[in-house]
Coordinates of C-alpha atoms in Angstrom, one line a residue:
S7 CA 0.0 0.0 0.0
S8 CA 2.8 2.4 0.8
E9 CA 4.6 1.5 -2.5
L10 CA 1.3 2.1 -4.4
G11 CA 0.8 5.5 -2.7
L12 CA 4.4 6.6 -3.6
L13 CA 3.9 5.5 -7.2
Q14 CA 0.5 7.4 -7.4
A15 CA 2.1 10.6 -5.9
Q16 CA 4.9 10.4 -8.4
Q17 CA 2.5 10.0 -11.3
K18 CA 0.4 12.9 -10.2
I19 CA 3.5 15.1 -9.9
R20 CA 4.4 14.2 -13.5
E21 CA 0.9 15.0 -14.7
L22 CA 0.9 18.3 -12.9
S23 CA 4.2 19.2 -14.5
V24 CA 2.8 18.5 -18.0
T25 CA -0.3 20.6 -17.2
I26 CA 1.8 23.5 -15.9
R27 CA 4.0 23.5 -19.0
M28 CA 0.9 23.5 -21.3
K29 CA -0.6 26.5 -19.3
E30 CA 2.7 28.4 -19.5
E31 CA 2.6 27.9 -23.3
L32 CA -1.0 29.1 -23.4
I33 CA 0.0 32.2 -21.4
K34 CA 2.7 32.9 -24.0
E35 CA 0.1 32.6 -26.8
L36 CA -2.3 34.9 -24.9
V37 CA 0.4 37.6 -24.5
K38 CA 1.2 37.3 -28.2
T39 CA -2.5 37.6 -29.1
G40 CA -2.8 40.7 -26.9
K41 CA 0.2 42.4 -28.6
D42 CA -1.2 41.6 -32.1
A43 CA -4.6 43.0 -31.1
Q44 CA -3.1 46.2 -29.7
A45 CA -1.1 46.6 -32.9
L46 CA -4.2 46.0 -35.1
N47 CA -6.3 48.4 -33.0
K48 CA -3.7 51.1 -33.4
Q49 CA -3.9 50.5 -37.1
Y50 CA -7.7 50.7 -37.1
S51 CA -8.0 53.7 -34.9
H52 CA -7.6 56.3 -37.7
K53 CA -10.0 54.4 -39.9
I54 CA -12.6 54.4 -37.1
T55 CA -12.2 58.2 -36.6
A56 CA -12.7 58.8 -40.3
L57 CA -15.9 56.6 -40.4
E58 CA -17.3 58.5 -37.4
N59 CA -16.7 61.8 -39.1
E60 CA -18.4 60.5 -42.3
A61 CA -21.3 59.1 -40.1
V62 CA -21.8 62.6 -38.6
Q63 CA -21.9 64.2 -42.1
A64 CA -24.2 61.4 -43.3
R65 CA -26.6 62.1 -40.4
Q66 CA -26.8 65.8 -41.3
E67 CA -27.4 65.0 -45.0
L68 CA -30.1 62.4 -44.2
Q69 CA -31.8 64.9 -41.9
E70 CA -31.8 67.4 -44.7
A71 CA -33.3 64.8 -47.1
Q72 CA -36.0 63.9 -44.6
R73 CA -36.8 67.6 -44.2
Q74 CA -37.2 68.1 -47.9
L75 CA -39.3 65.0 -48.2
Q76 CA -41.6 66.3 -45.5
E77 CA -42.0 69.6 -47.4
L78 CA -42.8 67.7 -50.6
E79 CA -45.3 65.5 -48.8
K80 CA -47.1 68.6 -47.5
Q81 CA -47.3 70.0 -51.0
E82 CA -48.2 66.6 -52.6
R83 CA -51.4 67.8 -54.2
E84 CA -49.9 70.8 -55.8
I85 CA -46.6 69.4 -57.1
S86 CA -45.7 68.6 -60.7
A87 CA -44.4 65.4 -62.2
T88 CA -40.8 66.6 -61.6
D89 CA -41.4 67.2 -57.9
K90 CA -43.0 63.7 -57.7
T91 CA -39.8 62.3 -59.2
R92 CA -37.7 64.2 -56.7
A93 CA -39.9 62.8 -53.8
Q94 CA -39.5 59.3 -55.0
E95 CA -35.8 59.8 -55.3
C96 CA -35.6 61.1 -51.7
R97 CA -37.6 58.0 -50.5
R98 CA -35.2 55.7 -52.2
K99 CA -32.2 57.5 -50.7
I100 CA -33.8 57.3 -47.2
A101 CA -34.5 53.6 -47.6
A102 CA -30.9 53.0 -48.7
A103 CA -29.6 55.1 -45.9
Q104 CA -31.6 53.2 -43.3
S105 CA -30.4 49.9 -44.6
K106 CA -26.8 51.1 -44.4
V107 CA -27.5 52.5 -40.9
Q108 CA -28.2 48.9 -39.8
V109 CA -24.9 47.8 -41.3
L110 CA -23.1 50.6 -39.6
S111 CA -24.8 49.7 -36.2
Q112 CA -23.7 46.1 -36.6
R113 CA -20.1 47.3 -37.3
Q114 CA -20.3 49.5 -34.2
R115 CA -21.3 46.5 -32.1
D116 CA -18.5 44.4 -33.6
T117 CA -16.1 47.2 -32.9
A118 CA -17.2 47.3 -29.3
R119 CA -16.7 43.6 -29.0
L120 CA -13.2 43.8 -30.5
A121 CA -12.3 46.5 -28.0
N122 CA -12.3 44.0 -25.1
L123 CA -9.7 41.6 -26.6
P124 CA -6.6 42.9 -24.8
A125 CA -8.5 43.2 -21.5
Q126 CA -9.9 39.7 -21.9
S127 CA -6.4 38.4 -22.8
E128 CA -5.0 40.1 -19.6
R129 CA -7.7 38.6 -17.5
R130 CA -7.2 35.2 -18.9
V131 CA -3.4 35.5 -18.4
L132 CA -4.0 36.5 -14.7
E133 CA -6.4 33.5 -14.3
L134 CA -3.9 31.1 -15.9
E135 CA -1.1 32.5 -13.7
R136 CA -3.2 32.0 -10.6
S137 CA -4.0 28.4 -11.8
V138 CA -0.3 27.7 -12.5
Q139 CA 0.6 29.0 -9.0
S140 CA -2.1 26.8 -7.4
M141 CA -0.8 23.8 -9.4
R142 CA 2.8 24.6 -8.3
Q143 CA 1.6 24.7 -4.7
Q144 CA -0.2 21.4 -5.2
Q145 CA 3.0 20.0 -6.7
E146 CA 5.0 21.2 -3.8
Q147 CA 2.5 19.6 -1.4
L148 CA 2.7 16.3 -3.2
Q149 CA 6.5 16.4 -3.2
R150 CA 6.4 17.1 0.6
R151 CA 3.9 14.3 1.0
L152 CA 6.1 12.0 -1.0
R153 CA 9.1 12.8 1.3
E154 CA 6.9 12.3 4.3
E155 CA 5.7 8.9 2.9
S156 CA 9.3 7.9 2.3
Q157 CA 10.3 8.8 5.8
Q158 CA 7.2 7.0 7.1
K159 CA 8.1 4.0 5.1
R160 CA 11.6 4.0 6.6
R161 CA 10.2 4.4 10.1
L162 CA 7.7 1.5 9.5
E163 CA 10.5 -0.7 8.3
T164 CA 12.5 0.1 11.4
E165 CA 9.5 -0.5 13.5
M166 CA 8.8 -3.8 11.7
Q167 CA 12.4 -5.0 12.4
R168 CA 12.0 -4.1 16.0
R169 CA 8.7 -5.9 16.3
T170 CA 10.1 -8.9 14.5
H171 CA 12.9 -9.0 17.0
R172 CA 10.3 -8.6 19.8
V173 CA 8.2 -11.4 18.3
K174 CA 11.2 -13.7 18.3
E175 CA 11.9 -12.9 21.9
L176 CA 8.3 -13.6 22.8
E177 CA 8.3 -16.9 20.8
L178 CA 11.4 -17.9 22.7
K179 CA 9.8 -16.9 26.0
N180 CA 6.6 -18.8 25.0
E181 CA 8.6 -21.9 24.3
Q182 CA 10.1 -21.7 27.7
Q183 CA 6.7 -21.2 29.3
Q184 CA 5.3 -24.1 27.3
K185 CA 8.1 -26.3 28.6
I186 CA 7.4 -25.2 32.1
L187 CA 3.7 -25.7 31.5
R188 CA 4.3 -29.3 30.3
I189 CA 6.5 -30.0 33.3
K190 CA 3.8 -28.6 35.6
T191 CA 1.1 -30.5 33.8
E192 CA 3.1 -33.7 34.2
E193 CA 3.5 -33.0 37.9
I194 CA -0.2 -32.2 38.2
A195 CA -1.0 -35.5 36.5
A196 CA 1.3 -37.4 38.8
F197 CA -0.3 -35.7 41.8
Q198 CA -3.7 -36.3 40.4
R199 CA -3.0 -40.0 40.0
Q200 CA -1.8 -40.2 43.6
R201 CA -4.4 -38.1 45.4
R202 CA -8.2 -38.2 44.7
R203 CA -10.2 -37.2 47.7
A204 CA -11.7 -33.7 47.1
K205 CA -15.0 -33.1 45.3
I206 CA -14.7 -32.4 41.6
E207 CA -17.0 -29.3 41.6
E208 CA -15.2 -27.7 44.5
Q209 CA -11.9 -28.4 42.9
K210 CA -13.1 -27.0 39.6
R211 CA -14.4 -23.8 41.3
W212 CA -11.2 -23.4 43.1
L213 CA -9.2 -23.9 39.9
D214 CA -11.4 -21.3 38.1
E215 CA -10.6 -18.8 40.8
E216 CA -6.9 -19.5 40.6
M217 CA -7.0 -19.2 36.8
E218 CA -8.7 -15.8 37.1
R219 CA -5.9 -14.7 39.4
V220 CA -3.3 -15.9 36.8
L221 CA -5.2 -14.1 34.0
E222 CA -5.4 -11.0 36.2
Q223 CA -1.6 -11.1 36.7
R224 CA -1.1 -11.4 32.9
R225 CA -3.4 -8.5 32.2
G226 CA -1.3 -6.5 34.8
L227 CA 1.8 -7.4 32.9
E228 CA 0.3 -6.3 29.6
E229 CA -0.9 -3.0 31.2
L230 CA 2.6 -2.5 32.6
E231 CA 4.1 -3.0 29.1
G232 CA 1.6 -0.5 27.7
E233 CA 2.5 2.1 30.4
L234 CA 6.1 1.6 29.6
T235 CA 5.5 2.1 25.9
K236 CA 3.5 5.3 26.5
R237 CA 6.2 6.6 28.8
E238 CA 8.7 6.0 26.0
E239 CA 6.5 7.9 23.5
I240 CA 6.1 10.8 26.0
L241 CA 9.9 10.9 26.5
A242 CA 10.4 11.0 22.7
K243 CA 7.9 13.9 22.4
K244 CA 9.7 15.7 25.2
E245 CA 13.0 15.2 23.5
A246 CA 11.6 16.7 20.2
L247 CA 10.2 19.7 22.0
L248 CA 13.4 20.2 23.9
Q249 CA 15.3 20.3 20.6
E250 CA 12.9 22.8 19.1
R251 CA 13.1 25.0 22.2
S252 CA 16.9 24.8 22.1
S253 CA 16.9 26.0 18.5
L254 CA 14.7 29.0 19.4
E255 CA 16.8 29.8 22.4
T256 CA 19.9 29.6 20.1
K257 CA 18.2 32.0 17.8
R258 CA 17.4 34.3 20.7
L259 CA 21.1 34.2 21.8
R260 CA 22.2 35.0 18.3
S261 CA 19.8 37.9 18.1
S262 CA 21.1 39.2 21.4
Q263 CA 24.7 39.0 20.1
A264 CA 23.7 40.8 16.9
L265 CA 21.9 43.6 19.0
S266 CA 24.9 43.9 21.2
K267 CA 27.1 44.3 18.1
D268 CA 24.7 46.9 16.7
L269 CA 24.8 48.8 20.0
V270 CA 28.6 48.9 19.9
L271 CA 28.5 50.2 16.4
L272 CA 25.9 52.8 17.3
T273 CA 27.9 53.9 20.3
G274 CA 31.0 54.4 18.2
R275 CA 29.1 56.3 15.6
I276 CA 27.6 58.6 18.3
E277 CA 31.0 59.3 19.8
A278 CA 32.4 60.1 16.3
L279 CA 29.4 62.5 15.8
E280 CA 30.0 64.2 19.1
H281 CA 33.7 64.6 18.2
E282 CA 32.7 66.0 14.8
L283 CA 30.2 68.4 16.5
S284 CA 32.8 69.7 18.8
E285 CA 35.1 70.4 15.8
R286 CA 32.3 72.2 13.9
N287 CA 31.5 74.3 17.0
G288 CA 35.2 75.3 17.1
L289 CA 35.1 76.2 13.4
L290 CA 31.9 78.1 13.9
R291 CA 33.5 80.4 16.6
S292 CA 36.5 81.0 14.4
S293 CA 34.8 81.2 11.0
S294 CA 33.7 84.3 9.2
A295 CA 30.1 85.5 8.7
Q296 CA 30.0 83.9 5.2
D297 CA 30.9 80.4 6.3
S298 CA 29.0 80.4 9.6
Q299 CA 25.6 79.7 7.9
Q300 CA 27.0 76.6 6.1
I301 CA 28.7 75.4 9.3
R302 CA 25.4 75.9 11.3
Q303 CA 23.6 73.8 8.7
E304 CA 26.2 71.0 9.0
I305 CA 25.9 71.2 12.8
S306 CA 22.1 70.9 12.5
N307 CA 22.4 67.8 10.2
L308 CA 24.9 66.2 12.6
R309 CA 22.7 66.8 15.6
Q310 CA 19.7 65.3 13.7
E311 CA 21.8 62.2 12.8
K312 CA 23.0 62.0 16.4
D313 CA 19.4 62.2 17.7
S314 CA 18.3 59.4 15.3
L315 CA 21.2 57.2 16.4
L316 CA 20.4 57.9 20.1
K317 CA 16.8 56.9 19.5
Q318 CA 17.9 53.7 17.8
R319 CA 20.3 52.9 20.7
V320 CA 17.4 53.5 23.2
E321 CA 15.2 51.1 21.2
L322 CA 18.0 48.5 21.1
D323 CA 18.5 48.9 24.9
D324 CA 14.8 48.4 25.5
K325 CA 14.8 45.2 23.4
L326 CA 17.8 43.8 25.3
R327 CA 16.4 44.8 28.6
Q328 CA 12.9 43.4 27.9
G329 CA 14.2 40.3 26.1
N330 CA 12.1 40.9 23.0
L331 CA 14.6 39.3 20.6
L332 CA 12.3 37.0 18.7
S333 CA 9.2 37.7 16.7
P334 CA 5.7 37.5 18.5
E335 CA 5.0 34.2 16.7
E336 CA 8.3 32.7 17.8
E337 CA 7.8 34.0 21.4
R338 CA 4.4 32.4 21.4
T339 CA 5.8 29.2 20.0
L340 CA 8.5 29.2 22.7
F341 CA 5.9 29.7 25.4
Q342 CA 3.8 26.9 24.0
F343 CA 6.9 24.6 24.0
D344 CA 7.6 25.5 27.7
E345 CA 4.0 24.6 28.6
A346 CA 4.0 21.4 26.6
I347 CA 7.3 20.4 28.2
E348 CA 5.8 21.0 31.7
A349 CA 2.7 19.0 30.7
L350 CA 4.9 16.2 29.5
D351 CA 7.0 16.3 32.7
A352 CA 3.8 16.0 34.7
A353 CA 2.6 13.1 32.5
I354 CA 6.0 11.3 32.8
E355 CA 5.8 11.7 36.6
Y356 CA 2.3 10.3 36.6
K357 CA 3.4 7.4 34.4
N358 CA 6.3 6.7 36.7
E359 CA 4.0 6.5 39.7
A360 CA 1.6 4.3 37.8
I361 CA 4.4 2.0 36.7
T362 CA 5.9 1.8 40.2
Q363 CA 2.5 1.0 41.7
R364 CA 1.9 -1.7 39.0
Q365 CA 5.3 -3.2 39.6
R366 CA 4.5 -3.5 43.4
Q367 CA 1.2 -5.1 42.6
L368 CA 2.9 -7.6 40.2
R369 CA 5.5 -8.5 42.7
A370 CA 2.8 -9.1 45.3
S371 CA 0.8 -11.2 42.8
A372 CA 4.0 -13.1 41.8
S373 CA 4.4 -14.2 45.5
M374 CA 0.8 -15.1 45.6
L375 CA 1.1 -17.1 42.4
S376 CA 4.0 -19.1 43.8
Q377 CA 1.9 -19.7 46.9
W378 CA -1.0 -20.7 44.6
E379 CA 1.2 -23.2 42.8
M380 CA 2.1 -24.8 46.1
N381 CA -1.5 -24.9 47.2
L382 CA -2.5 -26.3 43.8
M383 CA -0.1 -29.1 44.0
A384 CA -1.1 -29.9 47.6
K385 CA -4.8 -30.0 46.7
L386 CA -4.3 -32.0 43.5
S387 CA -2.3 -34.6 45.4
Y388 CA -5.5 -35.5 47.3
L389 CA -7.6 -36.3 44.2
S390 CA -8.4 -39.8 43.1
A391 CA -7.8 -41.1 39.6
S392 CA -11.5 -41.0 38.6
E393 CA -11.8 -37.4 40.0
T394 CA -8.7 -36.3 38.2
R395 CA -10.0 -37.8 34.9
A396 CA -13.4 -36.1 35.3
L397 CA -11.8 -32.8 36.1
L398 CA -9.4 -33.0 33.2
C399 CA -12.3 -33.9 30.8
K400 CA -14.3 -30.8 31.9
Y401 CA -11.4 -28.5 31.5
F402 CA -10.5 -30.1 28.2
D403 CA -14.1 -29.3 26.9
K404 CA -13.8 -25.8 28.2
V405 CA -10.5 -25.3 26.4
V406 CA -11.9 -26.7 23.2
S407 CA -15.0 -24.4 23.4
L408 CA -12.7 -21.4 24.1
R409 CA -10.5 -22.3 21.1
E410 CA -13.6 -22.6 18.9
E411 CA -14.8 -19.1 20.0
E412 CA -11.3 -17.7 19.4
R413 CA -11.2 -19.2 15.9
K414 CA -14.6 -17.7 15.0
L415 CA -13.5 -14.3 16.3
Q416 CA -10.3 -14.5 14.3
L417 CA -12.2 -15.4 11.1
A418 CA -14.7 -12.5 11.7
L419 CA -11.8 -10.1 12.3
A420 CA -10.0 -11.3 9.2
E421 CA -13.2 -10.8 7.1
L422 CA -13.7 -7.3 8.5
E423 CA -10.1 -6.4 7.7
M424 CA -10.5 -7.6 4.2
Q425 CA -13.6 -5.5 3.7
L426 CA -11.9 -2.5 5.1
D427 CA -8.9 -3.0 2.8
E428 CA -11.2 -3.4 -0.2
Q429 CA -13.1 -0.2 0.7
Q430 CA -9.9 1.7 1.2
R431 CA -8.6 0.5 -2.2
L432 CA -11.9 1.5 -3.8
V433 CA -11.8 5.0 -2.3
Q434 CA -8.2 5.4 -3.3
W435 CA -9.0 4.3 -6.9
L436 CA -11.9 6.7 -7.1
E437 CA -9.8 9.6 -5.9
N438 CA -7.1 8.8 -8.4
A439 CA -9.6 8.5 -11.2
L440 CA -11.1 11.8 -10.3
D441 CA -7.7 13.5 -10.2
R442 CA -6.8 12.0 -13.5
T443 CA -10.1 13.1 -15.1
Q444 CA -9.7 16.7 -13.8
L445 CA -6.1 16.8 -15.1
D446 CA -7.1 15.4 -18.5
T447 CA -10.0 17.9 -18.8
D448 CA -7.7 20.8 -17.8
R449 CA -5.1 19.7 -20.4
R450 CA -7.7 19.4 -23.2
L451 CA -9.2 22.8 -22.3
T452 CA -5.7 24.3 -22.3
Q453 CA -4.9 22.8 -25.7
Q454 CA -8.2 24.1 -27.1
Q455 CA -7.5 27.5 -25.8
K456 CA -4.0 27.5 -27.3
E457 CA -5.4 26.4 -30.7
H458 CA -8.0 29.2 -30.4
E459 CA -5.4 31.8 -29.7
R460 CA -3.4 30.6 -32.7
S461 CA -6.5 31.0 -34.9
V462 CA -7.0 34.5 -33.5
Q463 CA -3.4 35.4 -34.3
L464 CA -3.9 34.1 -37.9
L465 CA -7.1 36.2 -38.2
L466 CA -5.3 39.3 -36.9
Q467 CA -2.5 38.7 -39.5
Q468 CA -5.1 38.4 -42.3
C469 CA -6.7 41.7 -41.1
R470 CA -3.3 43.4 -41.2
E471 CA -2.7 42.1 -44.7
E472 CA -6.2 43.2 -45.9
T473 CA -5.6 46.7 -44.3
S474 CA -2.4 47.1 -46.2
L475 CA -4.1 46.0 -49.4
V476 CA -6.9 48.5 -48.9
E477 CA -4.4 51.3 -48.3
E478 CA -2.6 50.4 -51.6
L479 CA -6.0 50.5 -53.5
R480 CA -6.7 53.9 -52.0
L481 CA -3.4 55.2 -53.2
R482 CA -4.1 53.9 -56.7
A483 CA -7.6 55.4 -56.6
A484 CA -6.1 58.8 -55.5
G485 CA -3.7 58.6 -58.5
D486 CA -6.7 58.1 -60.9
A487 CA -8.8 60.8 -59.3
P488 CA -7.7 63.8 -61.7
T489 CA -8.8 61.8 -64.8
N490 CA -12.3 61.2 -63.3
R491 CA -12.6 64.9 -62.5
V492 CA -11.8 65.8 -66.1
V493 CA -14.4 63.4 -67.6
Q494 CA -17.3 64.1 -65.1
P495 CA -18.0 67.8 -66.1
G496 CA -18.8 66.7 -69.7
L497 CA -21.5 64.3 -68.7
G498 CA -24.0 67.0 -68.0
S499 CA -24.1 68.2 -71.6
W500 CA -23.4 64.9 -73.4
G501 CA -25.4 62.4 -71.3
G502 CA -28.6 64.4 -71.1
P503 CA -30.1 67.0 -68.8
A504 CA -28.3 68.2 -65.7
A505 CA -29.0 66.4 -62.4
L506 CA -31.7 67.7 -60.1
P507 CA -30.6 70.0 -57.3
V508 CA -31.7 67.5 -54.6
V509 CA -29.7 64.6 -56.1
K510 CA -26.2 64.6 -54.6
S511 CA -23.0 63.2 -55.8
R512 CA -21.9 59.6 -55.5
R513 CA -19.7 60.4 -52.5
E514 CA -22.5 62.3 -50.7
S515 CA -25.0 59.4 -51.4
R516 CA -22.5 57.0 -49.9
R517 CA -22.2 59.2 -46.8
S518 CA -25.9 59.5 -46.5
S519 CA -26.2 55.7 -46.3
L520 CA -24.4 55.8 -42.9
N521 CA -26.1 55.8 -39.5
V522 CA -28.4 58.7 -38.7
G523 CA -28.9 57.9 -35.1
P524 CA -26.6 59.0 -32.2
L525 CA -23.2 57.7 -32.8
V526 CA -20.8 57.1 -29.9
S527 CA -17.2 57.7 -30.6
N528 CA -15.3 54.5 -29.9
N529 CA -11.5 54.5 -30.5
A530 CA -11.1 51.3 -28.5
F531 CA -10.0 48.0 -29.7
I532 CA -12.1 45.5 -31.7
D533 CA -12.9 41.9 -30.8
V534 CA -11.5 40.1 -33.8
R535 CA -12.3 36.7 -32.3
K536 CA -16.1 37.3 -32.8
N537 CA -15.8 39.4 -35.9
P538 CA -12.4 38.8 -37.5
V539 CA -13.0 40.9 -40.6

């Protein structure tokens, strides 16, 4: 079981290391995504400002078109065919503008979503760092637990060797007792064959009482061994507490030596300052009026430094005088150690008294047992052969029944131990399965997040390439603009009648298709993960 626990702890440490490495790679991907998003949003900020300016101008033009349409609707009965054509043109322009207002609103929502990408990346980085820190702490706990398990294993092996030696000693002692018991039994049988005069029931009752005394003495021996074991444990605890208290007292002594050294240094510095102050006072009396101000300033600085050093020396004197050389936590721990040691001393004294009393009782019972053996031999010597056989048969039946009960109890105990072991193995297996499932889920989620971040980075790169392509097309269009301006003025005379005054140019109609509602300026970043283009 100990070997299995060590292997499971090592496996969990390896799995945690893999998960930590994957999360660190994900953090790097998130940082890279945040940087790419910031660069892309800086590139888009000027374009967003231009679109907002066009949207404001489009709102004004659409309001003007709606006002003209309202005037034409008021004069609908009196207008000519030309005015009707103008009204229909205004309606078409308003419908187109409203459709483009919806498009622009959608673009604004996409822009607002894209604005949160760096903040989301930072939050996720912080969450992942906290998760990695938690996993590192868990890994350290597992490593500490692994060391503790190894130490426990070594202690158990040492204890097992000690108990094996103790078992061998007890087996040897048991063999000796069995030999003595066989000798006594043979003597009893010899005496029983010689003497048979007492009543069997009375002898049986008397033997039961004597057996109870023997059992009581054995229980006393077991209790004495238990008391001795407890005293050894208490002594071991006391030794450990004494070592810890000794380490704290050593630390206090070192702190006291360090404070004394600091006091010597402060005293030397104060004496040097006093000497320097006396020299400055002499220079002040002999200096001119121009240098006196500077010397007074130096004297003031020296006095301030001297006061500060005196204050520090007073604080150090107070610490040495009061004995506050350790931290409050260490002082409290030292006080607890003293109390625990006093309690252990009291417990040791109590155990010593109990052991002494138990030893006196055992010595008294040992003398009584020797007397009982003599009485037993004397009484058994008076029994007849038939009485001895009857008594032996009854005791043999009693021993057999006791052995049968003991065997049943041992079987029941073994079955309960098997069930307990099975339950413990099942619980351990379920805990390990749950830990593995959690680690696998965490690793899969981390891998998916890393792939998602790489997709986001690819989309950001495509956005940057498309932006550069759009800028190149704009530059080409700006180069072709003079030719278009030369050709367009002739269209009015060659292509038919001139345009109506309400109909605007292509650029103005495009502007009028923008949003007419209130437009909030948003120069923040765009969530390219939800709307990559």
